XYZ file of C-alpha atoms in Angstrom:
683
model
C 23.346 7.611 39.753
C 26.191 6.328 41.715
C 30.087 7.282 41.211
C 31.036 4.062 40.672
C 28.043 3.037 37.502
C 29.561 6.822 36.345
C 33.128 4.966 36.232
C 31.688 1.639 34.481
C 29.668 3.145 31.244
C 27.145 1.014 30.151
C 24.752 1.115 27.264
C 23.409 4.222 27.228
C 24.278 5.683 30.709
C 24.099 9.211 31.283
C 26.898 9.859 30.121
C 25.666 10.055 26.186
C 24.816 13.340 26.899
C 28.147 14.358 27.835
C 30.575 13.981 24.492
C 33.360 13.059 27.093
C 34.460 10.474 24.658
C 34.880 12.721 21.433
C 38.194 13.935 23.486
C 40.236 11.671 21.696
C 38.890 12.704 17.847
C 39.733 16.068 17.684
C 35.648 17.287 18.974
C 32.818 17.280 21.351
C 30.119 15.146 20.436
C 27.648 16.455 18.130
C 23.896 15.340 19.605
C 26.035 16.823 23.507
C 24.798 20.178 22.633
C 28.952 21.237 22.194
C 29.972 22.100 18.333
C 32.298 19.964 16.511
C 35.494 20.846 14.565
C 36.300 16.951 13.423
C 34.482 14.367 12.386
C 34.500 11.445 15.131
C 34.402 8.840 12.334
C 37.069 9.486 9.649
C 39.277 13.203 11.529
C 38.280 14.638 8.228
C 37.143 18.869 9.754
C 33.078 18.643 9.359
C 32.277 20.675 5.502
C 29.922 23.475 5.826
C 27.247 21.747 3.898
C 27.401 19.131 7.601
C 26.056 21.808 9.629
C 23.615 23.284 7.788
C 22.049 19.899 7.659
C 22.597 19.864 11.119
C 20.489 22.967 12.105
C 17.922 21.613 9.510
C 17.992 18.127 11.730
C 17.734 19.656 15.123
C 14.156 21.423 13.502
C 12.766 17.614 13.488
C 10.138 15.976 16.152
C 12.024 13.266 17.170
C 14.728 15.529 18.208
C 12.584 17.019 21.169
C 12.364 14.248 21.706
C 16.111 12.732 21.835
C 16.574 12.292 25.200
C 13.530 10.938 26.480
C 13.782 7.886 23.967
C 17.663 7.035 25.344
C 16.413 7.172 28.942
C 13.797 4.437 27.800
C 16.154 2.911 25.861
C 18.902 2.598 28.581
C 15.992 1.376 30.920
C 14.724 -1.684 28.722
C 15.613 -3.632 26.325
C 12.906 -3.636 23.974
C 11.386 -0.590 23.191
C 8.373 0.413 20.755
C 8.511 3.647 19.153
C 4.996 5.608 16.986
C 6.470 8.005 14.528
C 3.916 9.870 12.523
C 4.930 9.729 8.530
C 7.822 12.871 8.379
C 8.530 12.919 11.936
C 12.567 11.965 11.059
C 12.274 8.666 13.220
C 14.434 6.516 10.140
C 17.091 8.826 9.767
C 18.054 10.457 13.537
C 17.341 7.685 15.781
C 19.533 4.984 14.882
C 21.815 7.983 15.084
C 21.174 8.632 17.913
C 21.406 4.975 19.071
C 24.670 5.001 17.371
C 26.550 7.362 19.428
C 25.204 5.828 22.256
C 26.919 2.801 21.131
C 30.243 4.554 20.451
C 30.397 5.650 23.845
C 30.034 2.665 25.455
C 32.653 0.870 23.497
C 35.840 3.623 24.129
C 38.467 4.623 22.777
C 39.005 0.808 21.667
C 36.064 1.086 19.099
C 35.280 -2.793 19.886
C 33.453 -3.649 16.407
C 29.735 -3.562 16.997
C 26.598 -2.664 14.517
C 23.552 -0.937 14.796
C 21.304 -2.649 12.073
C 18.514 -0.852 11.288
C 15.558 -2.735 8.415
C 13.521 -1.600 6.346
C 10.453 -3.624 4.327
C 11.828 -2.286 1.090
C 15.304 -1.500 -0.731
C 14.732 1.949 -2.036
C 13.875 2.639 1.037
C 17.078 0.678 2.903
C 19.280 2.788 -0.049
C 17.564 5.888 0.042
C 17.341 6.311 4.153
C 20.799 5.215 3.843
C 22.189 7.767 1.433
C 20.643 10.323 3.407
C 22.533 9.693 6.686
C 25.203 9.157 5.645
C 25.309 12.617 4.092
C 24.204 13.871 7.677
C 26.986 12.239 9.219
C 29.223 13.808 6.371
C 31.123 10.516 6.069
C 31.034 8.263 2.875
C 28.440 5.791 1.954
C 29.703 2.256 2.185
C 31.911 2.580 4.646
C 30.874 3.671 8.219
C 27.174 3.414 7.255
C 26.095 1.469 4.631
C 23.639 -1.276 3.330
C 22.939 -4.405 2.320
C 19.743 -5.250 -0.299
C 19.111 -8.755 -2.381
C 22.029 -8.945 -4.262
C 23.868 -5.739 -3.535
C 26.075 -5.082 -0.393
C 27.430 -1.259 0.315
C 28.967 -2.192 3.442
C 32.372 -3.480 4.834
C 34.491 -4.015 7.948
C 34.681 -0.330 8.817
C 29.868 0.139 8.866
C 29.053 0.451 11.846
C 25.131 1.835 11.243
C 23.695 -0.943 8.661
C 20.596 -0.438 6.626
C 18.684 -3.786 5.311
C 15.874 -4.708 4.085
C 14.413 -7.424 6.966
C 14.511 -10.147 4.575
C 18.265 -9.479 4.470
C 19.240 -9.178 8.458
C 16.525 -12.190 8.392
C 19.593 -14.415 6.063
C 22.508 -13.347 8.443
C 20.207 -14.613 10.849
C 20.205 -18.321 9.429
C 24.433 -17.881 9.266
C 24.555 -16.354 12.942
C 20.997 -16.608 14.976
C 22.980 -15.053 17.898
C 23.560 -11.856 15.721
C 26.969 -11.068 17.712
C 28.192 -8.107 16.051
C 24.593 -6.361 16.742
C 24.820 -4.033 19.493
C 21.695 -2.623 18.467
C 18.492 -3.828 16.059
C 16.253 -1.453 15.103
C 13.550 -3.034 12.886
C 11.458 0.220 11.248
C 8.497 0.241 9.293
C 7.348 -2.748 11.388
C 3.861 -1.992 10.852
C 4.013 -2.851 6.755
C 3.610 -6.875 8.817
C 6.188 -8.305 6.130
C 6.851 -12.041 5.851
C 10.257 -11.024 7.172
C 9.214 -8.908 9.459
C 6.892 -10.908 11.424
C 9.903 -13.921 11.365
C 12.281 -11.838 12.975
C 10.121 -10.309 15.121
C 9.749 -14.445 16.932
C 13.402 -15.330 16.502
C 14.552 -12.030 17.988
C 12.426 -12.151 21.054
C 13.738 -15.964 21.685
C 17.366 -14.435 20.605
C 16.444 -10.900 23.839
C 16.638 -13.896 26.443
C 19.735 -15.080 25.592
C 21.509 -11.871 25.289
C 20.836 -9.499 27.481
C 23.230 -6.615 26.245
C 21.230 -6.968 22.620
C 18.426 -4.416 22.464
C 15.910 -3.714 20.125
C 13.906 -1.090 19.018
C 10.002 -1.753 17.223
C 9.357 1.573 14.943
C 5.983 1.870 12.939
C 3.626 4.829 11.737
C 1.124 3.604 13.328
C -1.176 2.717 16.657
C -0.714 -0.500 15.741
C 2.538 -0.564 17.405
C 0.227 -0.994 20.066
C 0.167 -4.900 19.794
C 3.743 -5.574 19.321
C 3.393 -3.753 22.794
C 1.785 -6.906 24.039
C 3.879 -8.693 21.556
C 7.378 -7.847 23.480
C 5.728 -7.951 26.856
C 6.526 -5.552 29.440
C 8.226 -3.036 26.783
C 6.912 0.820 26.961
C 5.228 2.821 24.316
C 7.068 6.048 23.242
C 4.805 8.000 20.926
C 6.741 11.096 18.654
C 4.536 13.598 17.174
C 4.475 14.436 13.515
C 3.953 17.804 12.315
C 1.072 17.501 9.843
C -0.610 20.342 8.874
C -4.603 19.838 7.712
C -5.636 18.194 4.243
C -8.807 18.518 3.178
C -9.823 15.550 1.637
C -12.129 15.720 -1.431
C -13.917 12.531 -2.581
C -15.639 11.246 -5.612
C -20.010 12.111 -6.652
C -19.420 8.588 -8.242
C -17.535 5.148 -8.167
C -14.621 5.752 -11.327
C -15.260 3.446 -13.965
C -11.526 3.603 -14.901
C -8.875 5.220 -11.946
C -5.936 5.693 -14.398
C -8.250 7.984 -16.703
C -9.332 9.482 -13.465
C -6.116 9.914 -12.215
C -5.098 11.757 -15.231
C -7.194 14.341 -15.475
C -6.850 14.935 -11.978
C -3.595 15.729 -12.560
C -4.374 17.933 -15.301
C -7.152 19.980 -13.484
C -4.475 20.353 -9.986
C -1.790 21.646 -12.486
C -4.215 24.100 -14.384
C -6.406 25.210 -11.774
C -5.033 25.073 -8.000
C -1.609 27.363 -6.463
C 2.311 25.507 -7.144
C 2.815 22.173 -5.062
C 3.676 19.283 -6.232
C 1.286 16.425 -6.691
C 1.870 13.140 -5.670
C -0.454 9.730 -7.569
C -0.429 6.654 -5.816
C -0.736 4.023 -8.580
C 0.133 -0.290 -8.526
C 2.738 -1.246 -10.792
C 5.374 -0.515 -13.027
C 3.649 -0.452 -16.219
C 0.772 1.318 -15.563
C 3.059 3.763 -13.980
C 5.164 4.821 -16.602
C 1.929 4.123 -18.635
C 0.176 7.345 -17.153
C 3.602 9.051 -16.258
C 4.105 9.601 -20.591
C 0.414 10.298 -20.426
C 0.848 12.789 -18.091
C 3.867 14.481 -19.879
C 2.039 14.876 -23.123
C -1.209 16.052 -21.915
C 0.318 19.064 -20.006
C 2.872 19.515 -23.722
C -0.455 19.278 -25.357
C -1.483 22.632 -23.386
C 1.264 24.951 -24.279
C 2.569 27.540 -22.656
C -0.772 28.230 -20.516
C 0.481 25.922 -17.638
C 4.307 25.907 -16.152
C 6.461 23.571 -17.104
C 5.778 19.672 -15.356
C 8.970 17.319 -13.796
C 7.187 13.617 -14.217
C 8.632 10.469 -12.064
C 8.377 7.576 -12.067
C 8.528 5.104 -8.242
C 8.764 1.926 -7.964
C 11.165 -0.684 -6.145
C 13.270 -2.265 -9.560
C 14.041 1.362 -10.788
C 17.351 1.991 -11.050
C 19.231 4.187 -7.925
C 19.759 7.470 -9.986
C 16.513 7.219 -11.265
C 14.997 7.118 -7.574
C 16.744 10.141 -6.429
C 14.874 12.240 -9.126
C 12.139 12.621 -6.592
C 14.076 14.316 -4.450
C 15.532 16.814 -6.891
C 12.860 20.691 -7.283
C 10.178 21.401 -9.712
C 11.134 22.884 -12.811
C 11.916 26.864 -13.065
C 8.850 28.495 -14.740
C 9.673 29.012 -18.774
C 10.016 32.358 -19.107
C 10.655 34.670 -16.188
C 7.028 35.497 -15.847
C 5.821 32.635 -16.806
C 3.574 29.950 -15.017
C 5.057 27.853 -12.032
C 7.065 24.208 -12.603
C 5.433 21.401 -11.052
C 6.823 17.788 -9.360
C 4.409 14.852 -10.527
C 6.080 11.668 -8.205
C 3.732 8.503 -9.679
C 4.652 5.623 -6.936
C 3.587 2.260 -5.954
C 2.951 2.231 -2.041
C 6.807 3.096 -1.575
C 5.360 6.299 -0.687
C 2.532 5.805 2.000
C 5.869 5.601 4.818
C 8.780 4.487 3.531
C 10.235 7.680 1.787
C 9.039 11.579 2.694
C 9.358 13.822 -0.270
C 8.965 17.378 0.637
C 7.071 19.617 -1.209
C 4.243 17.659 -1.560
C 0.880 19.382 -1.000
C -1.443 17.178 -3.554
C -2.258 13.403 -2.809
C -4.218 11.192 -5.573
C -4.959 8.280 -4.489
C -7.102 5.526 -6.408
C -7.675 3.267 -3.813
C -6.115 0.647 -5.056
C -3.180 -1.459 -4.636
C -1.313 -4.907 -5.591
C -0.715 -7.700 -2.758
C 0.065 -11.276 -2.258
C -3.280 -13.712 -1.996
C -3.027 -17.366 -1.201
C -5.369 -20.480 -1.759
C -3.758 -23.310 0.177
C -7.029 -25.540 -0.842
C -5.164 -24.965 -4.477
C -2.497 -23.925 -3.841
C -2.207 -20.753 -5.831
C -0.314 -17.771 -5.151
C -2.390 -14.222 -7.039
C -0.452 -10.394 -6.990
C -3.920 -8.965 -7.383
C -5.469 -5.581 -7.272
C -7.296 -4.631 -4.836
C -8.730 -1.834 -2.623
C -6.845 -0.635 0.175
C -7.166 -0.617 4.324
C -8.092 2.891 5.396
C -4.860 2.948 7.277
C -3.562 3.275 4.275
C -6.062 5.658 2.622
C -5.102 7.511 5.404
C -1.407 6.974 5.385
C -1.996 8.130 2.113
C -3.906 11.608 1.986
C -1.036 12.880 5.405
C 1.214 12.829 2.883
C 0.537 15.888 1.541
C 0.210 17.959 4.624
C 3.989 18.088 5.059
C 5.379 21.021 4.797
C 1.767 22.880 4.212
C -1.918 22.119 3.982
C -1.990 20.333 1.296
C -5.732 18.252 -0.325
C -6.083 14.861 -0.764
C -8.534 13.538 -3.730
C -9.663 9.913 -3.207
C -11.155 8.670 -6.446
C -13.414 6.759 -4.284
C -16.727 7.982 -2.835
C -16.906 8.651 1.010
C -19.874 5.887 1.439
C -17.729 3.174 -0.363
C -14.460 4.466 2.067
C -16.419 4.143 5.181
C -18.438 1.204 4.352
C -16.255 -0.544 1.894
C -12.381 -0.529 2.907
C -10.805 -2.665 5.771
C -9.994 -1.156 9.127
C -6.372 -2.646 8.181
C -3.979 -4.168 5.797
C -4.078 -7.842 6.531
C -0.543 -8.979 6.809
C 1.587 -10.957 4.337
C 1.668 -14.233 6.829
C -2.240 -14.469 6.696
C -1.917 -13.976 2.648
C 1.455 -15.454 1.562
C 2.415 -19.011 -0.020
C 4.852 -20.203 3.213
C 7.023 -22.645 1.953
C 9.748 -20.011 1.707
C 9.658 -19.079 5.210
C 8.814 -22.688 6.532
C 12.557 -23.407 4.940
C 14.431 -19.992 6.518
C 12.625 -21.423 10.037
C 14.063 -24.472 9.419
C 17.676 -23.134 9.059
C 16.672 -20.479 12.109
C 16.655 -24.158 14.057
C 13.452 -23.774 14.414
C 11.749 -27.813 14.741
C 8.355 -26.670 15.997
C 6.238 -24.433 13.788
C 2.959 -24.610 15.425
C 4.880 -22.931 18.804
C 6.344 -20.753 17.155
C 5.387 -16.855 18.284
C 4.153 -15.983 15.924
C 3.082 -12.259 16.301
C -0.162 -14.124 13.682
C 0.524 -17.169 14.139
C -0.459 -18.216 10.253
C -3.530 -21.114 9.093
C -2.024 -24.400 10.163
C -3.090 -25.549 6.904
C -0.534 -22.953 4.785
C 2.021 -24.381 7.018
C 0.618 -27.990 6.132
C 0.525 -27.096 2.562
C 4.527 -25.304 2.744
C 5.677 -28.715 4.710
C 4.391 -31.020 2.472
C 5.834 -29.074 -1.046
C 9.755 -28.898 1.296
C 9.372 -32.236 1.667
C 8.288 -33.393 -1.733
C 11.083 -31.006 -3.392
C 13.556 -32.846 -1.133
C 14.576 -30.052 1.031
C 12.335 -31.844 4.457
C 12.484 -35.906 5.129
C 9.720 -37.502 6.155
C 10.114 -36.053 10.047
C 9.804 -32.092 9.312
C 14.008 -31.986 8.951
C 15.984 -30.013 7.515
C 18.095 -32.138 4.433
C 21.711 -31.466 2.589
C 19.463 -30.710 -0.328
C 17.259 -28.206 1.501
C 20.460 -26.566 3.739
C 22.285 -25.921 -0.504
C 18.616 -24.752 -1.410
C 18.218 -21.930 1.395
C 20.849 -20.375 0.680
C 19.088 -18.990 -2.344
C 17.025 -15.987 -2.017
C 14.703 -17.753 -4.282
C 10.693 -19.769 -4.148
C 12.090 -23.060 -2.941
C 10.872 -24.770 -6.422
C 13.762 -22.863 -8.743
C 16.119 -23.480 -5.894
C 15.429 -26.663 -6.574
C 15.492 -26.175 -10.490
C 18.834 -24.748 -9.800
C 20.681 -27.081 -7.081
C 20.189 -29.821 -9.710
C 21.194 -28.196 -12.732
C 24.886 -29.250 -12.593
C 23.274 -33.378 -12.746
C 21.509 -32.165 -16.167
C 24.970 -30.888 -17.326
C 23.178 -27.251 -17.771
C 23.663 -25.055 -15.007
C 24.208 -21.945 -16.849
C 21.473 -22.396 -18.812
C 19.485 -22.478 -15.552
C 21.065 -19.363 -14.124
C 19.576 -17.386 -16.738
C 16.094 -18.733 -17.010
C 15.775 -18.414 -12.714
C 17.228 -14.739 -13.181
C 14.757 -14.072 -15.739
C 12.107 -15.470 -13.556
C 12.824 -12.968 -10.595
C 12.753 -9.939 -13.234
C 10.192 -8.134 -14.243
C 8.431 -9.367 -17.564
C 10.704 -7.651 -19.782
C 8.276 -7.613 -22.833
C 6.542 -3.585 -23.788
C 3.382 -3.829 -25.735
C 3.015 -0.421 -25.828
C -0.809 0.262 -27.309
C 0.076 2.296 -30.205
C 2.121 -0.037 -31.819
C 0.481 -3.605 -30.514
C 1.350 -5.701 -34.076
C 4.896 -4.738 -33.935
C 5.825 -5.120 -30.287
C 3.591 -8.868 -30.967
C 6.235 -9.667 -34.276
C 9.503 -8.814 -31.867
C 8.655 -11.230 -29.059
C 7.960 -13.901 -32.166
C 10.881 -13.613 -32.958
C 12.322 -14.469 -29.271
C 9.722 -17.049 -29.852
C 10.846 -21.134 -28.960
C 9.192 -23.846 -30.357
C 9.373 -26.099 -26.600
C 7.844 -23.042 -24.521
C 8.376 -19.492 -22.926
C 11.142 -19.961 -20.211
C 13.352 -21.308 -23.358
C 12.096 -17.979 -24.960
C 13.193 -15.797 -21.771
C 16.426 -17.519 -22.613
C 16.974 -16.346 -25.758
C 15.835 -13.299 -25.223
C 18.804 -13.375 -22.733
C 21.006 -14.184 -24.648
C 20.720 -11.728 -27.434
C 21.019 -9.259 -25.233
C 24.311 -10.016 -24.648
C 25.422 -11.171 -28.036
C 23.842 -7.433 -28.733
C 26.120 -5.791 -26.032
C 23.401 -4.654 -23.738
C 22.486 -1.871 -26.123
C 19.685 0.034 -25.270
C 18.993 0.790 -29.316
C 18.548 -2.929 -29.918
C 16.176 -3.667 -26.450
C 13.857 -0.076 -27.815
C 14.216 -1.912 -31.852
C 13.309 -5.053 -30.342
C 10.538 -3.954 -27.954
C 12.533 -5.340 -24.868
C 12.896 -3.724 -21.068
C 16.502 -3.088 -20.318
C 15.866 -1.955 -17.482
C 14.069 -5.261 -17.073
C 17.342 -7.063 -18.191
C 19.810 -5.483 -16.424
C 18.260 -6.833 -13.575
C 18.055 -9.920 -14.544
C 21.353 -9.724 -15.654
C 22.725 -8.586 -12.165
C 20.985 -10.974 -10.082
C 22.004 -13.626 -12.230
C 25.580 -12.855 -11.299
C 24.555 -12.891 -7.701
C 22.885 -16.013 -8.190
C 25.920 -17.270 -10.027
C 27.999 -16.686 -6.567
C 25.731 -18.068 -4.469
C 26.324 -21.144 -7.152
C 30.139 -21.290 -6.405
C 30.080 -20.739 -2.601
C 27.647 -23.916 -2.744
C 30.454 -25.724 -4.579
C 27.709 -26.047 -7.287
C 29.265 -26.985 -10.807
C 29.111 -24.348 -13.529
C 28.714 -26.321 -16.919
C 26.534 -26.329 -20.193
C 25.640 -29.436 -23.176
C 27.280 -28.733 -26.480
C 24.863 -26.345 -28.125
C 24.497 -28.509 -30.768
C 23.989 -31.707 -29.587
C 20.014 -32.737 -29.388
C 20.037 -32.710 -25.662
C 20.813 -29.234 -25.594
C 17.631 -28.433 -24.819
C 16.239 -31.621 -23.796
C 18.695 -31.347 -20.557
C 17.527 -27.756 -19.391
C 13.584 -28.787 -20.217
C 14.433 -32.274 -17.961
C 16.084 -29.731 -15.021
C 13.404 -27.757 -14.458
C 10.908 -30.088 -14.588
C 13.061 -31.229 -11.297
C 11.977 -28.027 -9.519
C 8.115 -27.464 -11.471
C 7.280 -31.222 -10.888
C 4.484 -30.521 -9.227
C 3.943 -27.460 -11.016
C 2.392 -29.613 -14.085
C -0.814 -29.950 -16.404
C -1.847 -32.272 -19.009
C -4.655 -32.036 -21.925
C -7.847 -33.424 -21.980
C -9.965 -34.615 -24.804
C -11.796 -31.568 -24.107
C -9.028 -29.263 -25.532
C -8.019 -28.143 -22.031
C -5.644 -28.291 -19.676
C -6.110 -30.118 -15.890
C -3.813 -29.516 -13.141
C -2.204 -32.877 -11.959
C -1.653 -31.991 -8.127
C -5.045 -30.172 -7.807
C -7.306 -31.425 -10.684
C -7.643 -27.206 -11.542
C -9.444 -26.792 -15.016
C -7.334 -24.087 -16.559
C -5.866 -22.538 -20.392
C -2.599 -21.237 -21.209
C -2.436 -17.773 -21.297
C -2.975 -15.360 -24.491
C 0.496 -14.395 -23.981
C 2.290 -17.803 -24.130
C 4.330 -18.462 -27.443
C 3.958 -22.156 -27.864
C 1.407 -22.187 -31.143
C 0.537 -25.773 -30.425
C -1.182 -27.573 -27.664
C 1.331 -30.132 -25.980
C -0.012 -33.034 -23.514
C 2.052 -32.199 -21.152
C 3.255 -28.736 -19.650
C 5.250 -26.773 -17.139
C 4.039 -23.723 -15.680
C 5.651 -21.217 -13.405
C 2.066 -19.183 -12.542
C -1.771 -19.811 -11.944
C -3.338 -16.791 -12.718
C -6.938 -15.882 -12.040
C -8.357 -13.260 -13.991
C -11.396 -13.968 -16.589
C -10.593 -17.885 -16.706
C -7.683 -20.003 -15.065
C -4.741 -19.398 -16.447
C -1.216 -21.005 -16.501
C 1.437 -18.243 -17.438
C 4.916 -19.072 -18.199
C 4.709 -22.912 -19.758
C 7.398 -24.866 -21.701
C 7.012 -28.382 -22.864
C 7.734 -31.586 -20.860
C 7.290 -35.549 -21.533
C 5.003 -38.162 -19.422
C 7.836 -40.550 -18.574
C 10.276 -37.166 -16.979
């Protein structure tokens, strides 16, 4: 390399290995071989913990290939990196990149940012905390995160972890993402809607911004698909450090995978050597139920087994609860007593997004919740369905992180070989695209047919999305974004709920619609323990509103606030405090968006007979495509596509109104409509 290049250091120059830029900050580069005495970000001396963590970081497989990675990124605008789960890519690669960008910025400290996206909010927060710890900085300052309704970053932030949908939202206000020097798309193999749209958008941005670099990271070889999508991007592989994992299958299919999972946990705890257990289940209710049962089973066994710490893990858990997965197993009760064990019961977030050290045993029932959309009947359902072979392999790999492990698959080997799909279908092929199309329109993409999707969605799904947005008034008759559509796109909500919110001031009930929108977006707030079903149903009936379920949710929210968000009140009334806290937080954030969009917060006088009428009219303005009419035969018929449906048993409506709006179409033993409210035909 010539001297001219050395004098004018460019991004990811060979100077990244020298640490020359850090003299002004009292030390040499951490990654350049010198031993720094002062933190280059905050000017304070490094703590002893920092050096202990640094030694552990150097043991990670990705650390051994640091120079190779930086060389490849210097020479290419886009790089695809495949790293086995646990190799350290999510925590180390952004730091390698950050140091290189910092060197280029010089002592002037130009404003720059490295953005790293992850599909899941838990992963974004968890990885951000770890990296802030490794860099010995305060979270929210130099290193921060941004997830839906929570921004823990500042003007100082130079490394930001964020969910893929949040980066997409940032792109709607700054299409070229000017502040970003490098964008890292992590866990790209999950193929969420937002990741796929980001890929298409960034492909165009990279052409206009030669100074921007992109790293696409994946935990499996589907990354080769990204390599063919980003033409000319090299593929780099980082080997993990997996130990051998022994796979066990059941002889016959299990009738009840939950009971089988509990039985397997107890058997492992009784018979297997020390090591923590990871159980994969499909959702919050299942996980909480199984956690209680496992703890109860182990308690009943008394002193013959060691103590257990049973920890749930799912997206709506509070950050403090999420951190419990990293706590050590409990110690033996007595000095010579049986060893304690940690048991983590998780959704598929623990497949690749989070690495939990100490896991030796994995229990895989073979199911996950997935979204499926049928554009012909316009129904999107969240269904428990079999996982793919790729997911099964990711799950088993979690058992071999620190020592040889065992994976217990609660299905037959024949089922694995013959019944499971090779890969999980991308979200874009099985989702309602209305929100995605609204985002693309906000990004200025008018020609959706020729947008460069990684996998193009079905034309019928695109047409349905355009049709819905046109009916809602978000798009005009030639497909252009309207002023109403622009305001709707500010809300991270289903377009029908967004429309309901935007028009609510004209019905003088925006405060109430805000609360209903937040409750619809939160997990189910009603708890129905099997042992107290009657008491739980009676408690729910006390909140019931004669006009329907949306207003019942409003009653619950109002009662929760009037009782000062008290935990004991929640327990007595069989409502989930965590879900209500989530809704309350979401309501505050939505109110900020309302204020930013100059939408008035108002209410009709509670004693007026129009109070509930106005709320129902505002809901009808958003949900007019989700209307069902009562037929003489006693069943309902959806107005949009003449589907025979029934009121869901959970509905509080005792009578059968002639017209109802509904929030969900549920396919179980019959076609049900869930969360329904009485409306009038003339509305």
